[in-house]
Amino acid sequence: MKTVHTDVAIIGAGSAGLPAYRAAKAAGASAILIEGGPHGTTCARVGCMPSKLLIAAAEAAHAALHTAPFGVHIDGTIRIDGREVMQRVKSERDRFVGFVLDSVESIPAEDRLTGYARFIDDGLLQVGDHTRVRARSIVIATGSSPVIPPMYQALGDRAIVNDDVFEWSDLPRKVAVVGAGVIGLELGQALAHLGVDVTVLGARGRVGPLTDPAIKAYAHETFRQSFRYEAHATVEAAVRQGDEVQLRFRNDAGELAEDTFDYVLVTAGRKPNFDRLALHNTGIALDSKGVPVYDPLTLQADAHPVFIAGDANGVLPLLHEAADEGRAAGTNAARFPNVVPLVRRAPIAVLFSDPGIAMVGARHADLAPDTFVTGEVSFEDQGRSRVMLKNRGLMHVYVDRASRQFLGAEWIGPDAAHIAHLLAWALQMKLSVNVMLEMPFYHPVVEEGLRTALRNAVAALRVA
């Protein structure tokens, strides 16, 4: 057992850990990057990139099956080859993972350790059974893992998480998706558009991240055109029968229903990866779930020189947020005790569905009544959207009554990911609705729908 000394030890070499290492080094500190699992980041291996590869295949299939309204008729049968679909998903996924591995390999060997880390005491880590690391500061960037409720654990390999989808060699016949969050809706719709018989069982009426009642209702009806969607379902039993699973559940009408599936894709949330860290050996205060109590601004745990970044802290499990947090945590760890708060970018969230869902800034649920007005646009008759036959969607923008400043938006509609960036930039620049309307809008583009919503907000301000 050897012991090494460093200024900063980073546990986890993912989307937060890698930026933390680089930031610590840039601040002039010595640093060691520790990884027990496979390198490659959650995003590249089982998250952003493989899911978007599956979605891209689904979009191609969906477009090919819906050309007739344009007067374009494809002779013969359109065939979706599940094996070819999954082969491309996996090969391109591996290519993206390779880029991350190249980045890790560029780190000097003496700055990398392989093995799971656990705390011996506040400043001492044991890595595997071969090395102890004495560090002045520590960054915990261990990521998160899918939660599988006990009901589904008994199903063996018939209960899967999103990680497992990207290891399929072929597409299954029939899948139940438990959970109607971002992962459940994205993968559920993608599989449905690729010819899989999909049932999505949500809870409490959830539709992705949406909180605006009107937008949620519109999105719910839209998704029901792609797959069976029970947004208020309650699963009462899950029983394995050979290579199938029988689910018994209450549907949206409260009626008892039963169905049989090849797989149950469980998208019931994620939990931080703290189990291996032996945090009880430290003086860090833990909450009732065993999660360190920390400052969400500085990312510091209590007064300890320990910083928690990325999915491990559960604040905003998004790649760009993880990278920002990693850089902040690495810098603060290197400069401890001179820590500074993280300056977050404008909140932005995107669900890559068809049509897309996006949220920017303040959520509808977080806004105080009578302090804001809502500007609305339907994309059903929006010019460019109708030209492309992508005219499905509803947008709400929120504007402060007193300052006329843009506060946020929730919507479902075409080109949602692109419009979300325009609005996030406007929010971060603290623009008023009047200044936003002074910006150029080309014709004909989908963004003209955004202009309509902003104009309607101005009209609402006049009435107010």
XYZ file of C-alpha atoms in Angstrom:
464
model
C 0.000 0.000 0.000
C 1.609 3.248 -1.117
C 0.639 6.762 -0.026
C 0.719 9.773 -2.323
C 0.215 13.434 -1.425
C -1.591 16.026 -3.529
C -3.252 19.403 -3.211
C -6.529 18.278 -4.784
C -8.008 14.801 -5.228
C -10.915 14.491 -7.641
C -13.137 11.425 -7.243
C -14.782 10.704 -10.580
C -13.515 11.371 -14.094
C -16.773 12.343 -15.788
C -18.400 15.521 -17.018
C -17.681 17.312 -13.721
C -14.494 15.538 -12.669
C -12.495 16.220 -15.812
C -13.154 20.011 -15.737
C -12.414 19.990 -11.989
C -9.015 18.424 -12.623
C -8.167 20.920 -15.367
C -9.322 23.867 -13.243
C -7.280 22.765 -10.246
C -4.185 22.421 -12.411
C -4.841 25.795 -14.041
C -4.989 27.333 -10.549
C -1.479 26.025 -9.881
C -2.378 23.062 -7.661
C -1.214 19.490 -7.903
C -4.135 17.174 -8.620
C -4.965 13.480 -8.883
C -7.962 12.185 -10.829
C -9.496 8.974 -9.433
C -11.919 6.735 -11.336
C -13.226 3.325 -10.310
C -15.648 2.654 -13.147
C -15.314 2.860 -16.919
C -14.062 6.133 -18.334
C -16.134 7.970 -20.892
C -18.733 10.116 -18.997
C -22.417 9.337 -18.500
C -23.274 11.649 -21.388
C -21.141 9.828 -23.927
C -21.760 6.265 -22.730
C -25.416 6.064 -21.693
C -26.879 9.572 -21.787
C -26.947 12.472 -24.196
C -25.202 10.990 -27.197
C -26.572 7.418 -27.529
C -30.089 8.662 -26.782
C -29.809 11.284 -29.516
C -28.519 8.622 -31.912
C -31.630 6.543 -31.229
C -33.803 9.641 -31.586
C -32.150 10.501 -34.910
C -33.035 7.056 -36.249
C -36.599 7.521 -34.994
C -36.857 10.904 -36.701
C -35.683 9.395 -39.982
C -38.255 6.601 -39.735
C -41.055 8.966 -38.743
C -40.276 11.352 -41.595
C -40.156 8.514 -44.139
C -43.562 7.289 -43.001
C -45.182 10.734 -43.286
C -44.306 12.039 -46.750
C -47.716 11.552 -48.392
C -49.195 14.901 -47.220
C -46.466 16.636 -49.257
C -47.494 14.679 -52.350
C -44.374 12.552 -52.027
C -45.294 8.866 -52.242
C -42.664 6.238 -51.536
C -43.278 3.075 -53.521
C -42.735 -0.169 -51.661
C -42.461 -0.872 -47.945
C -40.402 1.187 -45.545
C -38.499 -1.326 -43.428
C -36.983 -0.510 -40.049
C -34.100 -2.875 -39.356
C -33.683 -2.922 -35.593
C -30.271 -4.575 -35.768
C -28.939 -1.893 -38.102
C -30.449 0.837 -35.948
C -28.748 -0.460 -32.808
C -25.481 -1.149 -34.605
C -25.222 2.513 -35.610
C -26.223 3.659 -32.128
C -23.483 1.563 -30.549
C -20.754 2.251 -33.089
C -21.276 6.021 -33.009
C -21.627 5.900 -29.216
C -18.264 4.172 -29.022
C -16.785 6.861 -31.232
C -17.944 9.605 -28.851
C -16.650 7.639 -25.868
C -13.328 7.345 -27.681
C -12.982 11.119 -27.792
C -13.377 11.265 -24.003
C -10.914 8.419 -23.514
C -8.379 10.295 -25.637
C -8.851 13.303 -23.363
C -8.265 11.170 -20.266
C -5.201 9.533 -21.786
C -3.695 12.988 -22.367
C -3.561 13.479 -18.587
C -0.125 12.547 -17.174
C -0.089 9.002 -15.811
C 1.086 10.181 -12.389
C -2.091 12.268 -12.097
C -4.429 9.310 -12.689
C -5.481 6.524 -10.352
C -7.778 3.598 -11.135
C -9.962 2.206 -8.387
C -12.932 3.118 -6.215
C -12.126 5.683 -3.542
C -13.382 5.716 0.031
C -12.635 8.021 2.941
C -10.392 6.795 5.734
C -10.674 10.172 7.442
C -11.357 13.759 6.388
C -8.300 14.176 4.203
C -7.272 10.596 3.504
C -8.648 8.393 0.729
C -8.015 4.750 -0.011
C -8.153 3.874 -3.704
C -8.782 0.216 -4.390
C -6.418 -1.947 -2.387
C -3.247 -0.343 -3.663
C -3.002 3.395 -2.889
C -3.793 5.927 -0.212
C -4.155 9.572 -1.171
C -3.596 12.366 1.337
C -5.210 15.504 -0.096
C -5.507 19.074 1.102
C -8.881 19.384 -0.703
C -11.235 16.883 -2.317
C -13.783 17.161 -5.116
C -16.576 14.574 -5.164
C -17.777 14.168 -8.746
C -19.057 10.609 -8.627
C -22.188 11.178 -10.709
C -25.507 9.393 -10.234
C -27.193 6.079 -11.011
C -30.728 5.082 -12.034
C -33.146 4.178 -9.257
C -34.922 0.814 -9.577
C -37.793 0.455 -7.075
C -38.013 -2.952 -5.301
C -41.112 -3.936 -7.286
C -39.028 -4.099 -10.462
C -35.798 -5.517 -9.043
C -37.402 -8.965 -8.888
C -37.877 -8.934 -12.673
C -34.208 -9.604 -13.365
C -33.040 -8.686 -16.859
C -36.603 -7.893 -17.956
C -36.414 -4.665 -15.910
C -33.938 -2.327 -17.529
C -32.674 1.250 -17.243
C -31.652 3.590 -20.025
C -28.059 2.296 -19.870
C -29.304 -1.138 -20.960
C -31.208 0.138 -23.994
C -27.978 1.097 -25.701
C -26.630 -2.430 -25.389
C -29.524 -4.003 -27.313
C -28.608 -5.823 -30.507
C -32.141 -5.501 -31.853
C -35.328 -3.614 -31.076
C -37.901 -5.427 -28.927
C -41.551 -5.895 -29.823
C -43.229 -4.310 -26.805
C -41.948 -2.107 -23.963
C -43.477 -0.468 -20.910
C -41.789 2.735 -19.765
C -42.281 3.514 -16.081
C -41.821 7.235 -15.541
C -42.742 10.205 -17.725
C -39.728 12.401 -17.111
C -37.273 13.525 -19.766
C -35.635 10.099 -20.213
C -38.932 8.214 -20.264
C -40.583 10.465 -22.837
C -37.526 10.757 -25.087
C -36.828 7.036 -25.237
C -40.505 6.081 -25.223
C -41.301 8.201 -28.262
C -38.108 7.202 -30.084
C -38.887 3.499 -29.648
C -42.500 4.054 -30.706
C -41.423 5.840 -33.886
C -39.122 2.902 -34.618
C -42.070 0.522 -34.550
C -41.953 -0.695 -30.945
C -45.299 -1.007 -29.148
C -44.799 1.429 -26.252
C -46.831 2.183 -23.136
C -45.652 5.028 -20.896
C -46.879 4.920 -17.311
C -46.441 8.269 -15.630
C -47.424 9.389 -12.155
C -49.201 12.451 -10.796
C -49.825 13.763 -14.315
C -46.173 14.483 -14.985
C -45.184 15.414 -18.543
C -41.402 15.761 -18.612
C -40.225 18.864 -16.723
C -43.293 21.001 -17.562
C -45.161 22.881 -14.804
C -47.461 25.177 -16.825
C -50.909 23.480 -16.749
C -51.874 24.513 -20.299
C -48.549 23.418 -21.798
C -48.642 20.136 -19.865
C -52.127 19.371 -21.136
C -51.166 20.127 -24.738
C -47.992 18.039 -24.492
C -49.872 15.128 -22.948
C -52.338 15.013 -25.834
C -49.485 15.335 -28.330
C -47.532 12.394 -26.914
C -50.678 10.275 -26.876
C -50.539 10.408 -30.673
C -47.211 8.524 -30.549
C -47.816 5.891 -27.859
C -50.169 4.765 -25.128
C -49.653 7.334 -22.399
C -51.181 6.984 -18.942
C -49.982 10.090 -17.112
C -51.737 9.265 -13.811
C -50.972 5.554 -13.656
C -50.376 3.522 -10.507
C -48.556 0.213 -10.986
C -49.929 -2.339 -8.519
C -48.012 -5.454 -9.558
C -45.147 -6.537 -11.813
C -44.694 -10.267 -12.392
C -42.169 -12.021 -14.588
C -43.581 -14.737 -16.836
C -40.728 -16.433 -18.684
C -39.133 -13.785 -20.879
C -42.035 -11.387 -20.444
C -43.421 -9.138 -17.724
C -47.056 -8.716 -16.803
C -47.968 -5.349 -15.302
C -51.184 -4.589 -13.468
C -51.917 -0.874 -13.133
C -54.588 1.748 -12.669
C -54.945 3.885 -15.783
C -55.828 7.573 -16.078
C -59.502 6.748 -15.568
C -58.739 4.804 -12.393
C -59.622 1.518 -14.071
C -57.583 -1.614 -13.466
C -55.633 -2.737 -16.552
C -53.189 -5.532 -17.340
C -50.709 -5.940 -20.149
C -47.642 -7.992 -21.005
C -44.313 -6.592 -22.217
C -40.906 -7.779 -23.354
C -39.195 -5.250 -21.092
C -40.026 -2.698 -18.433
C -37.837 0.371 -18.916
C -37.622 1.978 -15.466
C -37.035 5.735 -15.563
C -37.894 6.482 -11.945
C -35.167 9.033 -11.297
C -31.523 8.891 -10.287
C -29.603 8.941 -7.010
C -26.124 10.346 -6.227
C -23.295 7.815 -6.137
C -22.156 8.138 -2.517
C -22.486 4.501 -1.435
C -18.820 3.559 -1.879
C -17.343 6.705 -0.313
C -17.657 5.752 3.399
C -18.623 9.322 4.241
C -19.355 8.215 7.805
C -15.581 8.220 8.341
C -15.529 12.000 7.860
C -16.791 14.935 9.867
C -19.071 16.028 7.026
C -22.690 16.488 8.075
C -25.071 14.191 6.204
C -28.797 14.593 5.657
C -31.390 11.880 6.327
C -30.532 10.213 3.006
C -26.802 10.132 3.663
C -26.127 13.013 1.278
C -23.560 15.627 2.355
C -24.951 18.980 3.437
C -23.308 21.534 1.179
C -23.544 25.114 -0.086
C -25.106 25.088 -3.594
C -23.279 28.316 -4.444
C -19.715 27.434 -3.467
C -20.346 23.644 -3.671
C -18.500 23.288 -0.349
C -19.573 20.677 2.216
C -19.904 22.388 5.611
C -16.629 24.125 6.428
C -14.645 21.186 5.069
C -12.292 21.425 2.074
C -14.641 19.086 0.207
C -16.638 20.174 -2.856
C -19.471 18.338 -4.607
C -20.004 18.846 -8.326
C -22.120 17.495 -11.158
C -24.871 14.887 -10.881
C -23.583 13.906 -7.437
C -25.165 17.013 -5.926
C -28.464 16.532 -7.757
C -29.055 20.240 -8.472
C -29.077 20.421 -12.270
C -28.149 17.069 -13.866
C -27.147 18.529 -17.224
C -23.793 18.260 -18.963
C -23.088 21.987 -19.253
C -24.063 22.533 -15.618
C -21.835 19.633 -14.530
C -18.907 21.105 -16.436
C -19.462 24.550 -14.914
C -19.716 23.058 -11.440
C -16.613 20.981 -12.014
C -14.595 24.039 -12.966
C -15.883 25.969 -9.953
C -15.249 23.074 -7.570
C -11.750 22.485 -8.930
C -10.860 26.156 -8.612
C -12.265 26.459 -5.096
C -10.518 23.263 -4.022
C -7.197 24.557 -5.340
C -7.585 27.966 -3.698
C -9.160 26.823 -0.430
C -9.957 28.539 1.928
C -10.484 31.360 -0.581
C -13.688 30.048 -2.129
C -16.056 32.015 -4.335
C -19.659 31.291 -5.339
C -20.450 29.776 -8.713
C -22.116 32.178 -11.145
C -24.700 30.049 -12.919
C -25.834 30.583 -16.469
C -29.472 31.153 -17.388
C -31.465 27.951 -16.717
C -32.254 26.023 -19.882
C -33.778 22.567 -20.338
C -34.643 20.711 -23.532
C -36.515 17.481 -24.172
C -35.608 16.107 -27.613
C -39.034 14.872 -28.608
C -41.195 15.558 -31.677
C -42.300 18.274 -31.251
C -39.627 19.360 -28.807
C -40.147 20.600 -25.281
C -38.109 23.389 -23.725
C -38.012 25.509 -20.605
C -35.969 28.638 -19.979
C -35.614 30.697 -16.816
C -38.294 30.695 -14.152
C -40.790 27.850 -14.183
C -44.474 28.699 -14.198
C -44.832 26.904 -10.855
C -42.204 29.179 -9.278
C -43.761 32.512 -10.284
C -45.882 34.411 -7.786
C -49.442 35.017 -9.013
C -50.276 38.543 -10.221
C -46.585 39.465 -10.628
C -46.319 38.478 -14.280
C -48.219 38.287 -17.543
C -48.233 35.423 -20.040
C -47.732 35.757 -23.776
C -49.017 32.837 -25.835
C -48.587 31.469 -29.321
C -49.988 28.362 -30.954
C -47.772 26.834 -33.613
C -50.721 25.170 -35.320
C -51.182 28.091 -37.723
C -47.648 29.506 -37.535
C -46.451 30.031 -41.105
C -43.129 28.198 -41.383
C -44.293 25.433 -39.039
C -47.311 24.786 -41.260
C -45.149 24.804 -44.394
C -43.062 21.991 -42.923
C -46.115 20.170 -41.501
C -44.581 20.584 -38.064
C -47.434 22.786 -36.886
C -48.018 21.314 -33.455
C -47.173 23.227 -30.318
C -48.060 25.824 -27.708
C -45.741 28.358 -26.064
C -46.082 30.544 -22.980
C -43.593 33.323 -22.195
C -43.618 35.033 -18.805
C -42.893 38.753 -18.361
C -42.640 40.723 -15.116
C -45.512 43.212 -14.748
C -43.428 45.943 -13.106
C -40.083 45.803 -14.918
C -41.302 44.280 -18.223
C -38.288 41.977 -17.985
C -38.463 38.540 -19.579
C -38.641 35.931 -16.793
C -38.948 32.565 -18.508
C -40.920 30.311 -20.827
C -42.336 26.811 -21.141
C -43.441 25.293 -24.418
C -43.772 22.414 -26.798
C -43.202 23.055 -30.479
C -40.910 22.846 -33.508
C -37.262 23.905 -33.271
C -37.644 24.141 -29.490
C -33.951 23.557 -28.793
C -32.911 26.448 -31.044
C -35.489 28.903 -29.742
C -34.509 27.944 -26.197
C -31.018 29.280 -26.787
C -32.331 32.634 -28.018
C -34.441 32.962 -24.884
C -31.653 31.820 -22.555
C -29.352 34.472 -24.005
C -32.080 37.121 -23.619
C -32.638 36.070 -20.013
C -28.957 36.105 -19.142
C -28.666 39.587 -20.654
C -31.693 40.663 -18.564
C -33.561 41.964 -21.594
C -37.011 43.475 -21.391
C -39.752 42.248 -23.679
C -39.562 45.562 -25.566
C -35.853 45.147 -26.307
C -36.422 41.548 -27.390
C -39.008 42.712 -29.910
C -36.461 45.160 -31.331
C -34.298 42.206 -32.361
C -34.466 40.974 -35.993
C -36.858 38.180 -36.978
C -36.361 36.795 -40.471
C -39.310 35.638 -42.590
C -40.427 32.908 -42.841
C -38.978 31.163 -39.786
C -40.388 29.328 -36.786
C -38.936 32.033 -34.523
C -41.698 34.351 -35.739
C -43.921 32.340 -33.410
C -41.779 33.533 -30.522
C -42.304 37.113 -31.699
C -46.059 36.549 -31.613
C -45.845 35.333 -28.017
C -43.768 38.361 -27.024
C -46.238 40.709 -28.716
C -49.079 39.066 -26.849
C -47.209 39.603 -23.588
C -46.890 43.305 -24.409
C -50.614 43.458 -25.093
C -51.269 41.795 -21.739
C -49.055 44.386 -20.039
C -51.183 47.178 -21.528
C -54.321 45.605 -20.069
C -52.590 45.118 -16.738
